[in-house]
Short mmCIF file of C-alpha atoms in Angstrom, two decimals:
data_model
loop_
_atom_site.label_atom_id
_atom_site.label_comp_id
_atom_site.label_asym_id
_atom_site.label_seq_id
_atom_site.Cartn_x
_atom_site.Cartn_y
_atom_site.Cartn_z
CA MET A 1 -11.38 4.65 63.85
CA SER A 2 -10.53 5.39 67.45
CA PRO A 3 -6.95 4.68 68.56
CA PHE A 4 -8.43 3.07 71.70
CA GLY A 5 -10.80 0.66 70.00
CA ALA A 6 -13.49 0.59 67.34
CA GLY A 7 -16.27 3.05 68.02
CA ILE A 8 -15.19 3.88 71.57
CA ASN A 9 -13.95 7.42 71.03
CA ASP A 10 -14.83 8.12 67.41
CA ASN A 11 -17.17 10.94 68.46
CA LEU A 12 -14.89 12.43 71.10
CA ALA A 13 -13.99 16.10 70.64
CA LEU A 14 -11.44 18.46 72.15
CA ILE A 15 -12.31 22.16 72.41
CA LEU A 16 -9.53 24.66 73.06
CA SER A 17 -10.77 28.14 73.89
CA GLY A 18 -9.04 31.42 73.14
CA GLY A 19 -7.09 33.49 75.60
CA GLY A 20 -3.78 34.83 74.27
CA SER A 21 -0.86 33.77 76.42
CA ARG A 22 -3.28 32.03 78.80
CA ALA A 23 -3.38 29.22 76.22
CA ALA A 24 -0.09 27.96 77.67
CA TYR A 25 -2.28 26.34 80.33
CA GLN A 26 -3.83 24.13 77.62
CA VAL A 27 -0.40 22.83 76.68
CA GLY A 28 0.18 21.88 80.32
CA VAL A 29 -3.08 19.92 80.46
CA LEU A 30 -2.15 18.07 77.25
CA ALA A 31 1.29 17.38 78.72
CA GLY A 32 -0.34 15.86 81.79
CA LEU A 33 -2.63 13.81 79.56
CA SER A 34 0.33 12.49 77.58
CA GLU A 35 1.87 11.21 80.82
CA LEU A 36 -1.20 9.03 81.30
CA THR A 37 -0.67 7.23 77.99
CA PRO A 38 2.07 5.03 76.46
CA HIS A 39 4.71 6.85 74.45
CA SER A 40 3.41 5.56 71.10
CA THR A 41 -0.19 6.69 71.72
CA PRO A 42 -1.76 8.58 68.80
CA ASN A 43 -3.93 11.65 69.25
CA PRO A 44 -7.03 10.50 71.18
CA PHE A 45 -9.34 13.22 69.80
CA PRO A 46 -10.87 12.54 66.36
CA ILE A 47 -12.51 16.00 66.45
CA ILE A 48 -10.44 19.05 67.43
CA CYS A 49 -11.85 22.59 67.59
CA GLY A 50 -9.94 25.74 68.50
CA THR A 51 -10.41 29.48 68.73
CA SER A 52 -7.77 32.23 68.76
CA ALA A 53 -4.64 30.98 70.57
CA GLY A 54 -6.56 27.76 71.15
CA ALA A 55 -6.79 27.37 67.37
CA ILE A 56 -3.00 27.44 67.17
CA ASN A 57 -2.79 24.68 69.79
CA ALA A 58 -5.55 22.75 68.01
CA LEU A 59 -3.71 22.70 64.69
CA ALA A 60 -0.41 21.94 66.37
CA LEU A 61 -2.05 18.85 67.83
CA ALA A 62 -3.72 17.97 64.54
CA THR A 63 -0.47 18.18 62.57
CA HIS A 64 1.06 15.58 64.92
CA ALA A 65 -2.00 13.34 65.12
CA GLY A 66 0.05 10.17 64.78
CA ASN A 67 1.73 10.61 68.17
CA LEU A 68 0.38 12.55 71.14
CA HIS A 69 3.78 12.72 72.84
CA GLN A 70 5.46 14.23 69.78
CA ALA A 71 2.66 16.79 69.51
CA VAL A 72 3.07 17.81 73.14
CA GLU A 73 6.87 17.98 72.85
CA SER A 74 6.55 20.28 69.84
CA MET A 75 4.12 22.56 71.69
CA LEU A 76 6.28 22.60 74.83
CA GLU A 77 9.29 23.59 72.75
CA VAL A 78 7.47 26.75 71.64
CA TRP A 79 5.42 27.68 74.69
CA GLY A 80 8.11 26.72 77.18
CA GLY A 81 10.57 29.15 75.62
CA PHE A 82 8.24 31.92 74.48
CA ARG A 83 9.34 35.54 74.17
CA SER A 84 7.07 38.44 73.31
CA HIS A 85 9.14 39.30 70.24
CA GLN A 86 8.09 35.96 68.71
CA VAL A 87 4.48 37.18 68.70
CA MET A 88 4.74 40.94 68.10
CA ARG A 89 7.36 43.57 67.49
CA THR A 90 8.65 44.79 70.86
CA ASP A 91 11.64 46.84 69.71
CA TRP A 92 11.41 50.62 69.98
CA PRO A 93 11.49 51.32 66.23
CA GLY A 94 8.71 48.80 65.62
CA LEU A 95 6.51 50.00 68.49
CA LEU A 96 6.89 53.69 67.68
CA ALA A 97 6.35 53.20 63.95
CA GLN A 98 3.16 51.20 64.54
CA ALA A 99 1.88 53.70 67.13
CA TRP A 100 2.53 56.60 64.74
CA ARG A 101 0.78 54.89 61.83
CA TRP A 102 -2.22 54.06 64.05
CA SER A 103 -2.43 57.62 65.45
CA ARG A 104 -2.02 59.25 62.04
CA THR A 105 -4.81 57.12 60.55
CA ASN A 106 -7.31 56.98 63.39
CA LEU A 107 -6.72 60.17 65.37
CA LEU A 108 -5.37 62.64 62.83
CA GLY A 109 -7.30 61.39 59.82
CA GLY A 110 -4.19 60.92 57.72
CA GLY A 111 -4.31 59.14 54.39
CA GLY A 112 -2.56 56.02 53.23
CA GLU A 113 -3.05 52.46 54.42
CA ARG A 114 -5.71 52.13 57.12
CA ILE A 115 -4.10 50.85 60.32
CA THR A 116 -6.52 49.36 62.85
CA ALA A 117 -4.05 47.59 65.17
CA LEU A 118 -1.83 48.92 67.95
CA LEU A 119 0.71 46.09 67.62
CA ASP A 120 2.52 44.44 64.71
CA ASN A 121 2.13 40.64 64.88
CA ARG A 122 4.13 39.72 61.79
CA PRO A 123 6.61 37.77 63.99
CA LEU A 124 3.77 35.39 64.89
CA ARG A 125 3.03 34.79 61.21
CA GLU A 126 6.71 34.00 60.60
CA LEU A 127 6.79 31.62 63.59
CA LEU A 128 3.68 29.73 62.48
CA ALA A 129 4.84 29.57 58.86
CA ALA A 130 8.10 28.01 60.00
CA ARG A 131 6.63 25.45 62.42
CA MET A 132 3.17 24.45 61.20
CA ARG A 133 2.99 21.55 58.73
CA PHE A 134 -0.53 22.10 57.42
CA GLY A 135 -0.25 19.28 54.88
CA CYS A 136 -0.07 16.78 57.76
CA ILE A 137 -3.71 17.51 58.62
CA GLU A 138 -4.92 15.96 55.38
CA GLU A 139 -2.54 13.01 55.86
CA ALA A 140 -3.98 12.40 59.34
CA LEU A 141 -7.53 12.61 58.00
CA GLN A 142 -6.80 10.09 55.26
CA ALA A 143 -5.09 7.79 57.78
CA GLU A 144 -8.26 7.99 59.94
CA GLN A 145 -6.29 9.52 62.82
CA LEU A 146 -8.66 12.50 62.65
CA ARG A 147 -12.29 12.98 61.75
CA ALA A 148 -12.41 16.80 61.57
CA VAL A 149 -10.51 19.92 62.64
CA SER A 150 -12.14 23.33 63.10
CA VAL A 151 -10.86 26.91 63.49
CA CYS A 152 -13.15 29.82 64.32
CA ALA A 153 -12.75 33.40 63.02
CA PHE A 154 -15.06 36.43 63.09
CA ASP A 155 -16.19 37.93 59.78
CA TYR A 156 -16.29 41.71 60.25
CA ASN A 157 -18.25 42.21 57.03
CA SER A 158 -21.16 39.91 57.89
CA SER A 159 -20.85 40.15 61.71
CA ARG A 160 -20.88 36.40 62.19
CA SER A 161 -18.66 33.60 63.45
CA VAL A 162 -17.25 31.40 60.70
CA TYR A 163 -16.09 27.90 61.59
CA PHE A 164 -13.59 26.80 58.96
CA TYR A 165 -13.25 23.03 59.11
CA GLN A 166 -11.31 20.33 57.33
CA SER A 167 -12.76 16.84 57.55
CA ARG A 168 -12.46 13.26 56.41
CA GLY A 169 -15.11 13.03 53.74
CA ARG A 170 -18.06 15.33 53.37
CA ILE A 171 -19.66 16.91 56.46
CA ALA A 172 -22.57 19.15 55.58
CA PRO A 173 -21.95 22.86 56.29
CA TRP A 174 -24.32 24.50 58.75
CA ARG A 175 -25.92 27.92 59.04
CA ARG A 176 -27.32 29.30 62.27
CA HIS A 177 -27.97 32.79 63.63
CA ARG A 178 -24.66 34.66 63.27
CA ARG A 179 -22.59 31.51 62.81
CA VAL A 180 -21.81 29.28 59.84
CA GLY A 181 -19.63 26.29 59.06
CA VAL A 182 -17.43 26.34 55.96
CA GLN A 183 -15.55 23.27 54.76
CA THR A 184 -12.09 24.16 53.44
CA ARG A 185 -8.41 23.28 53.59
CA LEU A 186 -6.95 24.99 56.65
CA GLY A 187 -3.86 27.14 56.34
CA LEU A 188 -1.84 29.98 57.82
CA ASP A 189 -4.36 32.74 57.10
CA HIS A 190 -7.08 30.89 59.01
CA LEU A 191 -4.85 30.75 62.08
CA MET A 192 -3.78 34.38 61.83
CA ALA A 193 -7.41 35.46 61.42
CA SER A 194 -8.58 33.41 64.38
CA ALA A 195 -5.90 34.94 66.65
CA ALA A 196 -6.26 38.58 65.50
CA ILE A 197 -7.42 40.18 68.78
CA PRO A 198 -9.38 43.35 67.86
CA LEU A 199 -7.44 46.64 68.13
CA LEU A 200 -4.29 44.82 69.28
CA PHE A 201 -3.60 42.79 66.10
CA PRO A 202 -4.62 43.56 62.50
CA PRO A 203 -7.51 41.76 60.79
CA VAL A 204 -6.78 39.27 58.01
CA LEU A 205 -8.20 39.37 54.48
CA LEU A 206 -9.54 35.92 53.64
CA ASN A 207 -11.95 35.00 50.86
CA ARG A 208 -12.64 38.69 50.15
CA SER A 209 -13.72 39.38 53.74
CA TRP A 210 -11.84 40.76 56.74
CA TYR A 211 -11.58 38.42 59.71
CA GLY A 212 -10.59 38.88 63.33
CA ASP A 213 -10.35 36.88 66.53
CA GLY A 214 -12.81 34.00 66.56
CA ALA A 215 -13.85 34.67 70.16
CA VAL A 216 -15.53 37.95 69.14
CA ARG A 217 -19.32 37.48 69.42
CA GLN A 218 -18.86 33.71 69.49
CA GLN A 219 -22.31 32.83 70.78
CA SER A 220 -21.90 29.05 70.93
CA PRO A 221 -18.28 27.85 71.30
CA LEU A 222 -19.38 24.21 71.66
CA SER A 223 -21.47 24.12 68.48
CA PRO A 224 -18.73 23.23 65.93
CA ALA A 225 -17.86 20.05 67.80
CA LEU A 226 -21.52 19.01 67.87
CA HIS A 227 -22.02 19.81 64.18
CA LEU A 228 -18.94 17.74 63.37
CA GLY A 229 -20.45 14.71 65.11
CA ALA A 230 -19.23 14.82 68.72
CA ASN A 231 -21.23 13.28 71.54
CA ARG A 232 -18.47 13.62 74.15
CA VAL A 233 -16.43 16.77 74.60
CA LEU A 234 -13.34 17.65 76.61
CA VAL A 235 -13.10 21.42 77.06
CA ILE A 236 -9.84 23.02 78.18
CA GLY A 237 -10.62 26.57 79.28
CA VAL A 238 -8.33 29.32 80.51
CA ASN A 239 -10.37 30.82 83.33
CA HIS A 240 -10.26 29.93 87.01
CA ARG A 241 -13.74 28.61 87.84
CA GLY A 242 -13.35 28.56 91.61
CA THR A 243 -15.85 29.99 93.99
CA GLU A 244 -16.04 33.75 93.77
CA PRO A 245 -14.92 35.43 97.00
CA ALA A 246 -17.66 37.05 98.98
CA GLY A 247 -17.88 40.71 98.10
CA HIS A 248 -16.20 42.98 100.61
CA GLN A 249 -18.59 45.56 101.97
CA PRO A 250 -16.54 48.68 102.70
CA GLY A 251 -17.48 50.88 105.60
CA PRO A 252 -18.65 54.45 105.17
CA THR A 253 -16.09 56.60 103.41
CA LEU A 254 -16.01 60.05 101.89
CA LYS A 255 -13.40 59.12 99.32
CA ALA A 256 -14.64 57.70 96.02
CA PRO A 257 -12.62 54.86 94.45
CA ALA A 258 -10.34 55.69 91.56
CA PRO A 259 -11.91 55.21 88.11
CA PRO A 260 -10.91 52.01 86.30
CA SER A 261 -7.76 52.20 84.25
CA LEU A 262 -7.68 51.48 80.52
CA ALA A 263 -6.02 48.15 81.32
CA GLN A 264 -8.84 47.22 83.72
CA LEU A 265 -11.42 48.04 81.07
CA GLY A 266 -9.43 46.07 78.49
CA GLY A 267 -9.18 43.10 80.85
CA HIS A 268 -12.95 43.01 81.35
CA LEU A 269 -13.51 43.27 77.60
CA LEU A 270 -11.16 40.36 76.97
CA HIS A 271 -12.90 38.32 79.67
CA SER A 272 -16.24 38.93 77.98
CA THR A 273 -14.73 38.00 74.62
CA PHE A 274 -12.82 34.86 75.56
CA ILE A 275 -14.58 33.46 78.62
CA ASP A 276 -18.19 34.48 79.20
CA ASN A 277 -19.71 32.87 76.09
CA LEU A 278 -18.01 29.54 76.77
CA GLU A 279 -19.32 29.38 80.32
CA THR A 280 -22.81 30.39 79.17
CA ASP A 281 -22.74 27.69 76.48
CA LEU A 282 -21.67 25.07 79.03
CA GLU A 283 -24.59 26.02 81.26
CA GLN A 284 -26.95 25.76 78.28
CA LEU A 285 -25.60 22.29 77.42
CA GLU A 286 -26.12 21.14 81.00
CA ARG A 287 -29.76 22.22 80.79
CA MET A 288 -30.21 20.41 77.45
CA ASN A 289 -28.67 17.23 78.88
CA HIS A 290 -31.06 17.44 81.81
CA LEU A 291 -33.96 17.86 79.41
CA ALA A 292 -32.74 14.94 77.27
CA SER A 293 -32.96 12.62 80.29
CA TYR A 294 -36.74 13.08 80.29
CA GLN A 295 -37.17 11.95 76.67
CA PRO A 296 -38.92 8.68 75.87
CA LEU A 297 -36.39 5.93 75.21
CA ALA A 298 -37.51 5.66 71.58
CA MET A 299 -36.47 9.27 70.92
CA ARG A 300 -33.06 9.28 72.58
CA ASN A 301 -31.18 7.73 69.66
CA SER A 302 -33.29 9.24 66.91
CA ASP A 303 -32.67 12.41 64.89
CA SER A 304 -35.86 13.96 66.26
CA GLY A 305 -34.73 13.73 69.87
CA ILE A 306 -32.35 15.82 71.96
CA ARG A 307 -28.85 14.38 71.88
CA HIS A 308 -27.12 13.92 75.22
CA VAL A 309 -23.53 15.17 75.17
CA ASP A 310 -21.05 14.23 77.89
CA VAL A 311 -18.75 17.12 78.82
CA LEU A 312 -15.64 17.31 80.95
CA VAL A 313 -14.17 20.75 81.63
CA MET A 314 -10.55 21.34 82.59
CA SER A 315 -9.92 24.83 83.95
CA PRO A 316 -7.12 26.44 85.99
CA SER A 317 -7.19 25.72 89.70
CA GLU A 318 -5.53 29.09 90.34
CA PRO A 319 -6.39 32.60 89.03
CA LEU A 320 -4.13 33.33 86.05
CA ASP A 321 -4.20 37.10 86.60
CA VAL A 322 -2.53 36.57 89.98
CA ILE A 323 0.23 34.56 88.30
CA ALA A 324 0.61 37.24 85.60
CA ALA A 325 1.04 39.94 88.24
CA ARG A 326 4.09 38.11 89.58
CA HIS A 327 5.74 38.20 86.16
CA ARG A 328 4.86 41.68 84.87
CA SER A 329 8.51 42.74 85.12
CA ASP A 330 9.32 40.10 82.47
CA LEU A 331 7.81 42.25 79.71
CA PRO A 332 10.40 43.71 77.33
CA ALA A 333 11.34 47.25 78.33
CA GLY A 334 9.86 48.80 75.20
CA LEU A 335 6.55 47.01 75.51
CA ARG A 336 6.41 47.68 79.26
CA LEU A 337 6.77 51.41 78.71
CA PHE A 338 4.33 51.27 75.79
CA LEU A 339 1.67 49.70 78.05
CA ARG A 340 2.51 51.69 81.16
CA GLY A 341 0.04 54.47 80.47
CA SER A 342 -2.86 52.01 80.24
CA GLY A 343 -2.12 50.64 83.70
CA ALA A 344 -1.28 47.15 82.40
CA THR A 345 2.00 47.08 84.32
CA ARG A 346 0.27 47.78 87.64
CA SER A 347 -1.40 45.13 89.76
CA SER A 348 -4.83 46.48 88.79
CA GLY A 349 -4.03 45.71 85.14
CA SER A 350 -3.05 42.07 85.65
CA ASP A 351 -6.20 40.81 83.88
CA LEU A 352 -5.10 42.41 80.61
CA LEU A 353 -1.51 41.38 81.22
CA SER A 354 -2.52 37.73 81.68
CA TYR A 355 -3.57 37.65 78.00
CA MET A 356 -0.50 39.43 76.61
CA LEU A 357 2.42 38.13 78.65
CA PHE A 358 4.13 35.87 76.11
CA GLU A 359 7.19 35.36 78.28
CA GLN A 360 8.98 32.19 79.30
CA ARG A 361 8.56 32.27 83.08
CA TYR A 362 4.85 33.08 82.95
CA CYS A 363 4.06 30.54 80.23
CA SER A 364 6.13 27.88 81.97
CA GLU A 365 4.22 28.43 85.20
CA LEU A 366 0.92 28.06 83.35
CA ILE A 367 2.18 24.86 81.71
CA ALA A 368 3.18 23.48 85.12
CA LEU A 369 -0.24 24.41 86.52
CA GLY A 370 -2.04 22.69 83.64
CA ARG A 371 0.04 19.55 84.08
CA ARG A 372 -0.69 19.46 87.84
CA ASP A 373 -4.41 19.97 87.26
CA ALA A 374 -4.52 17.16 84.69
CA LEU A 375 -2.63 14.70 86.89
CA ALA A 376 -4.80 15.63 89.88
CA ARG A 377 -7.82 14.51 87.83
CA ALA A 378 -6.05 11.55 86.22
CA GLN A 379 -8.68 8.99 87.18
CA GLU A 380 -11.48 11.20 85.85
CA LEU A 381 -9.61 11.80 82.57
CA ARG A 382 -8.85 8.09 82.11
CA ARG A 383 -12.50 7.21 82.59
CA PHE A 384 -13.81 9.97 80.32
CA LEU A 385 -11.32 9.23 77.52
CA ALA A 386 -11.63 5.44 77.96
CA LEU A 387 -7.88 5.09 78.32
#
């Protein structure tokens, strides 16, 4: 049952998108939300869905479902003090060894273990293994503090998104074009698979298939929440959705612009992976809600009709790449030199940097931004969550 009253929020879902270090913003929004509730308030979201770094935040919230404030404090403890070496090896021996293994396998055709990642993220596995209490998810489900929790990963073998979910009771799995739902008991490998950014972090072997970041080819990020029974959804994104500046029309010039750097290309690829599909799905849902309003009244609450889904989107009020550019000197020296050739340490590479900058000052600024944004929309959040 809902912590705010029978039936009021039982179909309320939280969706946390992917975005690497940008996911610190989500923690800030949740911190702001916790300030709007009494200290003993349980988790207000019966359905929680996450992808990539958002999956880590989703399960961190689910494992503390009995108390929202304790969940937020646990997340702040990690994100507020983050260092890159907690996510990936940043020491010279580790960076050079991984770079050599990758080059030997993929450029020189050397034998041995196939290495498909530029960075070694074993420190992240160790961090999650030490802090995540996966058994608490089942306890929260049995205590009716949760209805379902979902984590998305991409199956490289079948080229489809797989939504692994753990639920209270039986929820029928689903199968759509290039996406399926699989009921299971969530664990460390599901998280590591969901956060395995292609080329940067290695894929994870799970159920005899190789999995990578759940944002890859994720055609419908909102669908797991709807399949799990949601009719109201709070989405916490990681992309500034402000008005795009009017394009500057340069005057006549004989000098062509410099070609995009590898970091610029990588930043655009990560944007298309983590952001574009979510925004497209939100637009599609708005159109479906508009269409649902024209249904006859007899169809609106029936299985044959189009279900109306209320959505509230929280997104950064400031561009995160601009914030990342201010903190690029915070990267460890080894990692900074390792990324220098790609252009990631220059201002033009701040898009890529905004996903990889797992450093305290940057993450803390994103947390502060998320908290401010949540408190600025406090009345809207209270009304939407029925607080």
